Structure formats: C-alpha cells, structure tokens
C-alpha cells in the first residue's frame, strides 16, 4: 500500500502541473489475459529427485489484468520528475475479498528525478551492479542480485565516456540501508569496460534472485571484424570462487553464431569449465535457434523454430532437455487479431520429472493451453 500511495501522490502533483503548463505526460497501458489449461491439478508434482516440485501451472480457467501508469513532468529548472507503477488485478477467478469484490495489488513502482548527466531512482529499480555488468557466458561467480521484494534507492551519474551508479536496498522493517552496490562503465572507443561490486550482507530478501554474497567483477566488450567479443572476470569472495570467461558472437548472413567458455575455480564447480554454443537463423518467415550448453556439470540443449504463415498466423515448435533426461517439447500457434490482441493455442509436455511449468523460450505451460491476450 505504501508504494501505491507514493506513486499516487506524485501523479496528483503531475496532473496539476499538466493543467498549468502542459509539460507533463501521463500514459496508461492495460493488458489482460483470459485462458484455459486442461491440467487438473498441481498436486503430486515431483522433481527429478522425487521431492515436491515448485510447480504453478495454471489449472482450468484463469485470468489476470495489469495496469501500468507512467507520468513524466519537466520542472521549471529543467529536471524531469517521473513516477511509474503497476497495479495487478487478482490473478485468478477464485480470488475475492471479504466484501465479495476483487483485491488489487501494487507490484512494481519507481519514482525518479533526472537531469542530463544523471538521476535518482527509488522503488523497484535495478541495482547498480546489475545495471552495468556484462557476463561472458554462464559464470558461476557473477550472481549479483537482480531482483528484490524491497525498494531500492539508486543514483546515476554520467560524465563524458564514463557512467556510474551506486545503490542500496531500503530495509523499511529495520529502518536502515542494506547491501550497497556499485557499477560503472567507460567507453574506451575500441571497447566498453565495465566494473561491478556488491557487498556481503546478512539481510534476507524474499526474491529468488537476491544474493547476499560479496561479488565483484570486471569485463570488456568490443566489436572486431564484425564479431562482438566479451571477456570477463568475476569473483565471489564469500564463497572463494572465481570465473574467467570469453564469449564471441559473429553474424554472417541470416545466421548469428555465439560461443562462450568459462574457466571455474573454487566452489562446487571447481576446475570444471562451463561452455556453450548457440546458432540462430532468421530469414523471411523462418526462425530457428539451436543451443547447447555444458554448465555446472550438466549438459543442456534446445532446438526451437517458428514459421510466419502470413495473415497474422505464426507457428512454433521445439524440443529441449535441461536435465539429461527425456526431452520436453511443445507446439503452438499464435494469431495476431490486430489492435493489440492475439490468440494463442499451445501443447507442451514436460518429460524430465514434472518440475517444469515454463517450457521453451516463450514459457509454455504443460498440457493444452488456450489464451486470449489484449493490450491497450
């Protein structure tokens, strides 16, 4: 509720400014989904080890709605003030409050104040380290925090070829700052050099992408002869783990080939390198992606394709194996109805233990799914 009140207060102020000088813009985006999945229940799902799976496939009819509001105002001194928030309508048709109505929940919100050479951001905004870090493949030691259930305060600054940010989590329960983070990049012409750091903390955040470890890294990325090359070093000092990687992406005609190799020292994957190859083809109505990885001692592969039939209809199919077990697969068709609406029907099957409910790059649900989406 606090996040809603903050954003709403800013929006009221901006609306008044708009009426006065016309320097304010307020935009709204509404998206809705109505779907049906033929899966009866999530009960009894297990992972490859036989343990209860974290599996949240939709069952039966489901629906949700999402409203995104963005407001920007140019102040008299040239600064730009902004407010952004999302409101999500109850995520299924079984949710009702005590009055028989539908509960609303505030998800992301961001308040900002920006100038030409920097800005200040508060809310569900990226941390400094994740903003700048460029990985060179699957590096075990570069797991900087990328999500939070808590608000983040971040400051950005830019001066010529140098950009830098510093951020901290705002722990409202204990009225203090947690896990400071720093990120920076320098455009050196031939390459962009980046640095990232986050401190170790005993703060516990409910988001699955939060990492309490101390991590730092350096990377450089440049284009040479048409190939984009990234080299990086990352160290998790809490776990005494180091990763050194190189990634090369090279386009030729309708094909882009990408390969990476990461040397791992320390940690559970000590001495076992991570490596992978990806080949993507896109030409006219056809798109195909083939991917192979050997990460954390597990071999993974996927093959996905799409075909634009025309008249708004696109077909999709794919197979993938991320557990060295039987391969998952999916087939789907998407029809663009125009005006921000589309209709999708898909069938996907999880063959590697029942723990996966997001199959393929488009994260299809297991079973047969029929879904109608609108965006305004």
Coordinates of C-alpha atoms in Angstrom, one line a residue:
X1 CA 0.0 0.0 0.0
X2 CA 2.8 2.4 0.8
X3 CA 4.1 2.1 -2.8
X4 CA 0.7 2.9 -4.2
X5 CA 0.3 6.0 -2.0
X6 CA 3.8 7.3 -3.0
X7 CA 3.1 6.9 -6.7
X8 CA -0.4 8.3 -6.4
X9 CA 0.8 11.4 -4.6
X10 CA 3.3 12.1 -7.4
X11 CA 0.7 11.6 -10.1
X12 CA -1.7 14.0 -8.4
X13 CA 1.0 16.6 -8.4
X14 CA 1.9 15.9 -12.0
X15 CA -1.7 16.2 -13.1
X16 CA -1.9 19.6 -11.6
X17 CA 1.3 20.7 -13.3
X18 CA 0.0 19.4 -16.7
X19 CA -3.1 21.6 -16.4
X20 CA -0.9 24.6 -15.6
X21 CA 1.9 24.4 -18.1
X22 CA 1.4 21.4 -20.4
X23 CA 4.9 20.0 -19.5
X24 CA 3.6 16.7 -18.1
X25 CA 2.6 13.5 -19.8
X26 CA 0.7 10.6 -18.3
X27 CA 0.3 7.3 -20.2
X28 CA -1.5 4.1 -19.3
X29 CA -1.1 0.6 -20.6
X30 CA -3.7 -2.1 -19.8
X31 CA -3.0 -5.7 -20.5
X32 CA -5.4 -8.6 -19.8
X33 CA -5.3 -12.4 -20.2
X34 CA -8.1 -14.9 -20.3
X35 CA -7.1 -18.5 -20.6
X36 CA -7.8 -22.2 -20.1
X37 CA -5.4 -25.0 -19.3
X38 CA -6.5 -28.7 -19.3
X39 CA -4.3 -29.6 -16.3
X40 CA -6.5 -30.8 -13.4
X41 CA -4.2 -30.0 -10.5
X42 CA -0.7 -29.1 -9.4
X43 CA -0.9 -31.6 -6.5
X44 CA 1.5 -34.6 -6.6
X45 CA 4.1 -33.0 -8.9
X46 CA 7.7 -34.0 -8.1
X47 CA 11.1 -33.0 -9.4
X48 CA 13.8 -35.3 -10.7
X49 CA 14.8 -36.3 -7.2
X50 CA 11.3 -37.3 -6.1
X51 CA 10.8 -34.2 -4.0
X52 CA 7.7 -32.0 -4.2
X53 CA 8.1 -29.6 -7.1
X54 CA 7.7 -25.8 -7.1
X55 CA 5.1 -26.0 -9.9
X56 CA 2.5 -23.4 -10.5
X57 CA 0.9 -24.3 -13.8
X58 CA -2.5 -22.7 -14.3
X59 CA -5.4 -25.1 -13.9
X60 CA -8.7 -24.8 -15.6
X61 CA -9.9 -21.2 -16.4
X62 CA -7.7 -18.4 -15.3
X63 CA -7.4 -14.6 -15.9
X64 CA -5.5 -11.6 -14.8
X65 CA -5.2 -7.9 -15.6
X66 CA -2.3 -5.4 -15.3
X67 CA -2.4 -1.6 -15.4
X68 CA 0.9 0.3 -15.9
X69 CA 0.9 4.0 -15.4
X70 CA 3.8 6.3 -16.3
X71 CA 4.0 10.0 -15.6
X72 CA 6.8 12.5 -16.6
X73 CA 7.0 16.2 -15.8
X74 CA 9.6 18.7 -16.8
X75 CA 10.2 21.1 -13.9
X76 CA 11.0 24.8 -14.2
X77 CA 14.7 24.1 -13.5
X78 CA 14.9 21.6 -16.4
X79 CA 14.8 18.5 -14.2
X80 CA 12.5 15.7 -15.1
X81 CA 10.4 14.1 -12.4
X82 CA 8.8 10.7 -13.1
X83 CA 6.5 8.1 -11.5
X84 CA 5.7 4.6 -12.6
X85 CA 3.7 1.9 -11.0
X86 CA 1.8 -1.2 -11.8
X87 CA -1.5 -2.5 -10.4
X88 CA -2.4 -6.1 -10.9
X89 CA -6.0 -7.4 -10.7
X90 CA -6.4 -10.7 -8.8
X91 CA -4.6 -13.4 -10.7
X92 CA -7.4 -15.9 -10.9
X93 CA -11.2 -16.1 -10.8
X94 CA -11.3 -17.5 -7.3
X95 CA -9.9 -14.5 -5.5
X96 CA -12.4 -12.2 -3.7
X97 CA -12.1 -10.0 -0.6
X98 CA -14.4 -10.1 2.4
X99 CA -16.8 -7.7 0.6
X100 CA -17.1 -10.0 -2.4
X101 CA -15.0 -7.7 -4.6
X102 CA -11.6 -8.2 -6.3
X103 CA -8.4 -7.3 -4.5
X104 CA -5.8 -5.2 -6.3
X105 CA -2.1 -5.4 -5.6
X106 CA 0.7 -3.0 -6.3
X107 CA 3.7 -4.6 -7.9
X108 CA 6.5 -2.5 -9.5
X109 CA 6.8 1.2 -8.7
X110 CA 9.5 3.7 -9.4
X111 CA 9.9 7.4 -8.5
X112 CA 12.6 9.3 -10.4
X113 CA 14.3 12.7 -10.7
X114 CA 16.6 13.0 -13.7
X115 CA 19.0 15.6 -15.2
X116 CA 21.1 15.4 -18.4
X117 CA 24.0 14.0 -16.5
X118 CA 22.4 11.7 -14.0
X119 CA 19.4 10.8 -11.9
X120 CA 17.9 9.5 -8.7
X121 CA 15.6 6.5 -8.7
X122 CA 13.6 4.9 -5.9
X123 CA 11.5 1.7 -5.9
X124 CA 11.5 -1.5 -8.0
X125 CA 14.5 -0.3 -10.0
X126 CA 17.7 -2.2 -10.9
X127 CA 20.7 -2.2 -8.6
X128 CA 23.9 -0.6 -9.7
X129 CA 25.9 -3.8 -10.2
X130 CA 23.2 -5.5 -12.4
X131 CA 22.8 -2.3 -14.4
X132 CA 26.3 -2.4 -15.8
X133 CA 27.6 -5.9 -15.5
X134 CA 28.2 -7.8 -18.8
X135 CA 28.7 -11.5 -18.4
X136 CA 30.8 -13.7 -20.7
X137 CA 28.6 -16.8 -20.7
X138 CA 27.4 -18.8 -17.7
X139 CA 29.7 -17.6 -15.0
X140 CA 29.3 -19.2 -11.5
X141 CA 30.8 -16.3 -9.6
X142 CA 28.9 -13.3 -11.1
X143 CA 25.5 -13.8 -9.5
X144 CA 24.8 -10.2 -8.4
X145 CA 21.4 -9.6 -7.0
X146 CA 18.9 -8.9 -9.8
X147 CA 15.5 -8.9 -8.0
X148 CA 14.1 -7.6 -4.8
X149 CA 11.0 -7.6 -2.7
X150 CA 12.4 -4.4 -1.1
X151 CA 12.6 -0.9 -2.5
X152 CA 16.0 0.1 -4.0
X153 CA 17.5 3.6 -3.9
X154 CA 19.9 4.2 -6.8
X155 CA 21.9 7.3 -8.1
X156 CA 23.3 7.5 -11.6
X157 CA 25.9 10.0 -13.0
X158 CA 27.4 10.4 -16.4
X159 CA 30.5 12.5 -17.4
X160 CA 31.7 12.1 -21.0
X161 CA 32.6 8.5 -21.7
X162 CA 32.1 7.5 -18.0
X163 CA 28.9 6.3 -16.4
X164 CA 28.5 5.1 -12.8
X165 CA 25.8 4.2 -10.4
X166 CA 25.6 3.4 -6.7
X167 CA 22.6 1.8 -5.0
X168 CA 21.3 0.3 -1.7
X169 CA 18.3 -1.7 -0.6
X170 CA 16.0 0.2 1.8
X171 CA 15.1 -2.1 4.6
X172 CA 11.9 -0.5 5.9
X173 CA 11.3 -3.0 8.7
X174 CA 14.6 -2.2 10.4
X175 CA 14.9 1.4 9.1
X176 CA 18.3 1.0 7.5
X177 CA 20.2 0.5 4.3
X178 CA 21.2 -3.0 3.1
X179 CA 23.7 -4.3 0.5
X180 CA 25.3 -1.4 -1.2
X181 CA 26.1 -1.9 -4.8
X182 CA 28.3 -0.1 -7.4
X183 CA 28.6 -0.3 -11.1
X184 CA 30.4 1.7 -13.8
X185 CA 31.4 1.7 -17.4
X186 CA 33.9 3.5 -19.6
X187 CA 33.6 3.8 -23.3
X188 CA 37.2 3.5 -24.4
X189 CA 36.4 3.5 -28.1
X190 CA 37.7 0.1 -29.1
X191 CA 35.8 -1.5 -26.1
X192 CA 33.4 -0.7 -23.3
X193 CA 34.9 -1.6 -19.9
X194 CA 32.6 -2.3 -17.0
X195 CA 33.0 -2.9 -13.3
X196 CA 30.5 -4.1 -10.7
X197 CA 30.5 -4.7 -7.0
X198 CA 28.0 -5.7 -4.3
X199 CA 28.7 -6.0 -0.6
X200 CA 28.1 -9.1 1.6
X201 CA 25.0 -8.7 3.8
X202 CA 23.0 -10.7 6.4
X203 CA 19.8 -9.1 5.0
X204 CA 17.2 -11.7 3.9
X205 CA 15.2 -10.8 0.8
X206 CA 12.3 -12.9 -0.3
X207 CA 13.0 -12.7 -4.0
X208 CA 14.7 -15.7 -5.6
X209 CA 17.2 -13.6 -7.5
X210 CA 18.6 -12.0 -4.3
X211 CA 22.2 -13.0 -3.4
X212 CA 23.7 -12.0 -0.1
X213 CA 27.3 -12.7 -1.1
X214 CA 30.1 -10.2 -1.7
X215 CA 30.8 -10.2 -5.5
X216 CA 32.9 -8.1 -7.8
X217 CA 33.8 -8.3 -11.5
X218 CA 35.5 -6.6 -14.5
X219 CA 34.5 -7.1 -18.1
X220 CA 35.3 -5.6 -21.5
X221 CA 33.2 -5.8 -24.7
X222 CA 34.1 -4.7 -28.2
X223 CA 33.5 -5.4 -31.9
X224 CA 36.3 -6.6 -34.1
X225 CA 35.9 -7.6 -37.7
X226 CA 32.2 -7.9 -37.2
X227 CA 32.5 -10.2 -34.2
X228 CA 31.3 -9.0 -30.7
X229 CA 33.8 -10.2 -28.1
X230 CA 33.3 -10.1 -24.4
X231 CA 35.9 -11.1 -21.8
X232 CA 35.1 -11.0 -18.1
X233 CA 36.4 -11.9 -14.6
X234 CA 34.1 -12.3 -11.6
X235 CA 34.9 -13.3 -8.0
X236 CA 32.5 -14.4 -5.2
X237 CA 34.7 -13.6 -2.2
X238 CA 32.2 -15.0 0.2
X239 CA 32.4 -18.5 -1.4
X240 CA 36.1 -18.1 -2.6
X241 CA 35.0 -18.7 -6.2
X242 CA 36.4 -17.2 -9.4
X243 CA 35.2 -17.3 -13.0
X244 CA 37.1 -16.2 -16.1
X245 CA 35.2 -16.2 -19.4
X246 CA 35.2 -15.3 -23.0
X247 CA 32.2 -15.0 -25.3
X248 CA 32.2 -14.4 -29.1
X249 CA 29.1 -13.6 -31.2
X250 CA 29.5 -13.4 -35.0
X251 CA 26.8 -12.7 -37.6
X252 CA 27.1 -13.9 -41.1
X253 CA 24.1 -13.5 -43.4
X254 CA 20.9 -14.6 -41.7
X255 CA 22.9 -16.6 -39.1
X256 CA 24.4 -15.4 -35.8
X257 CA 26.7 -17.8 -34.0
X258 CA 27.6 -17.4 -30.4
X259 CA 30.1 -19.4 -28.3
X260 CA 31.5 -19.0 -24.8
X261 CA 34.0 -20.7 -22.5
X262 CA 34.3 -20.1 -18.7
X263 CA 37.1 -21.3 -16.5
X264 CA 35.8 -22.0 -13.0
X265 CA 37.9 -22.1 -9.8
X266 CA 36.7 -22.8 -6.3
X267 CA 33.1 -23.5 -5.3
X268 CA 31.1 -26.7 -6.2
X269 CA 32.2 -26.5 -9.8
X270 CA 35.9 -26.2 -9.1
X271 CA 38.0 -27.0 -12.2
X272 CA 35.0 -27.9 -14.4
X273 CA 34.6 -25.3 -17.2
X274 CA 31.3 -24.1 -18.5
X275 CA 30.9 -23.8 -22.2
X276 CA 28.1 -23.4 -24.8
X277 CA 27.3 -22.8 -28.4
X278 CA 24.2 -21.0 -29.9
X279 CA 23.2 -20.7 -33.6
X280 CA 20.3 -18.5 -34.5
X281 CA 18.9 -18.3 -38.0
X282 CA 16.3 -15.7 -39.1
X283 CA 15.3 -15.1 -42.7
X284 CA 11.9 -14.1 -44.0
X285 CA 9.2 -16.1 -42.3
X286 CA 11.6 -18.7 -40.8
X287 CA 13.4 -18.5 -37.5
X288 CA 15.4 -21.4 -35.9
X289 CA 17.6 -21.5 -32.8
X290 CA 19.9 -24.3 -31.7
X291 CA 21.6 -24.2 -28.4
X292 CA 24.0 -26.5 -26.5
X293 CA 25.5 -25.9 -23.0
X294 CA 27.6 -27.8 -20.6
X295 CA 27.1 -25.9 -17.3
X296 CA 27.6 -26.9 -13.7
X297 CA 28.4 -30.4 -14.9
X298 CA 25.0 -30.7 -16.7
X299 CA 24.6 -30.9 -20.5
X300 CA 21.6 -29.0 -21.8
X301 CA 20.3 -28.5 -25.3
X302 CA 17.3 -27.0 -27.1
X303 CA 16.0 -26.6 -30.7
X304 CA 13.2 -24.2 -31.4
X305 CA 11.7 -22.9 -34.6
X306 CA 9.0 -20.6 -35.9
X307 CA 7.2 -20.0 -39.2
X308 CA 5.2 -16.9 -40.1
X309 CA 2.4 -18.3 -42.3
X310 CA 1.1 -14.8 -43.1
X311 CA -2.2 -13.1 -42.3
X312 CA -1.2 -12.8 -38.7
X313 CA -0.6 -16.6 -38.1
X314 CA 2.7 -17.8 -36.7
X315 CA 3.6 -21.5 -35.9
X316 CA 6.1 -22.6 -33.2
X317 CA 7.7 -25.9 -32.3
X318 CA 10.6 -27.0 -30.2
X319 CA 12.3 -29.6 -28.0
X320 CA 14.7 -29.1 -25.1
X321 CA 16.5 -31.1 -22.4
X322 CA 17.9 -29.3 -19.3
X323 CA 18.3 -32.3 -17.0
X324 CA 20.0 -35.0 -19.1
X325 CA 16.7 -36.9 -19.0
X326 CA 13.9 -37.1 -21.5
X327 CA 13.4 -34.0 -23.7
X328 CA 10.5 -31.6 -23.2
X329 CA 8.7 -30.5 -26.3
X330 CA 6.0 -28.0 -27.4
X331 CA 3.9 -27.0 -30.4
X332 CA 2.0 -23.7 -30.6
X333 CA 0.1 -21.3 -32.9
X334 CA -0.3 -17.6 -32.4
X335 CA -2.8 -15.5 -34.3
X336 CA -2.5 -11.7 -34.3
X337 CA -6.0 -10.3 -34.1
X338 CA -4.8 -6.7 -34.6
X339 CA -5.3 -3.7 -32.2
X340 CA -3.0 -5.2 -29.5
X341 CA -4.9 -8.6 -29.3
X342 CA -3.7 -12.1 -30.0
X343 CA -5.0 -15.6 -29.7
X344 CA -2.6 -18.5 -28.8
X345 CA -3.1 -22.2 -28.5
X346 CA -0.3 -24.5 -27.4
X347 CA 0.5 -28.0 -26.2
X348 CA 3.6 -28.7 -24.2
X349 CA 4.8 -31.8 -22.3
X350 CA 7.4 -32.0 -19.5
X351 CA 9.2 -35.3 -19.7
X352 CA 12.1 -34.7 -17.2
X353 CA 10.4 -35.2 -13.9
X354 CA 7.3 -32.9 -13.7
X355 CA 9.0 -29.9 -12.2
X356 CA 9.0 -27.6 -15.2
X357 CA 6.0 -25.4 -15.9
X358 CA 7.6 -22.9 -18.3
X359 CA 8.6 -24.9 -21.4
X360 CA 10.6 -23.3 -24.2
X361 CA 11.7 -19.6 -24.7
X362 CA 8.1 -18.5 -24.7
X363 CA 7.5 -20.4 -21.4
X364 CA 4.5 -22.5 -22.4
X365 CA 2.5 -24.3 -19.8
X366 CA 2.3 -28.1 -19.6
X367 CA -0.8 -29.5 -21.2
X368 CA -3.1 -27.8 -23.7
X369 CA -3.5 -24.1 -23.2
X370 CA -5.8 -21.7 -25.0
X371 CA -5.2 -18.0 -24.3
X372 CA -6.6 -14.7 -25.4
X373 CA -4.5 -11.5 -24.7
X374 CA -5.3 -7.9 -25.0
X375 CA -3.1 -4.8 -24.7
X376 CA -4.4 -1.2 -24.8

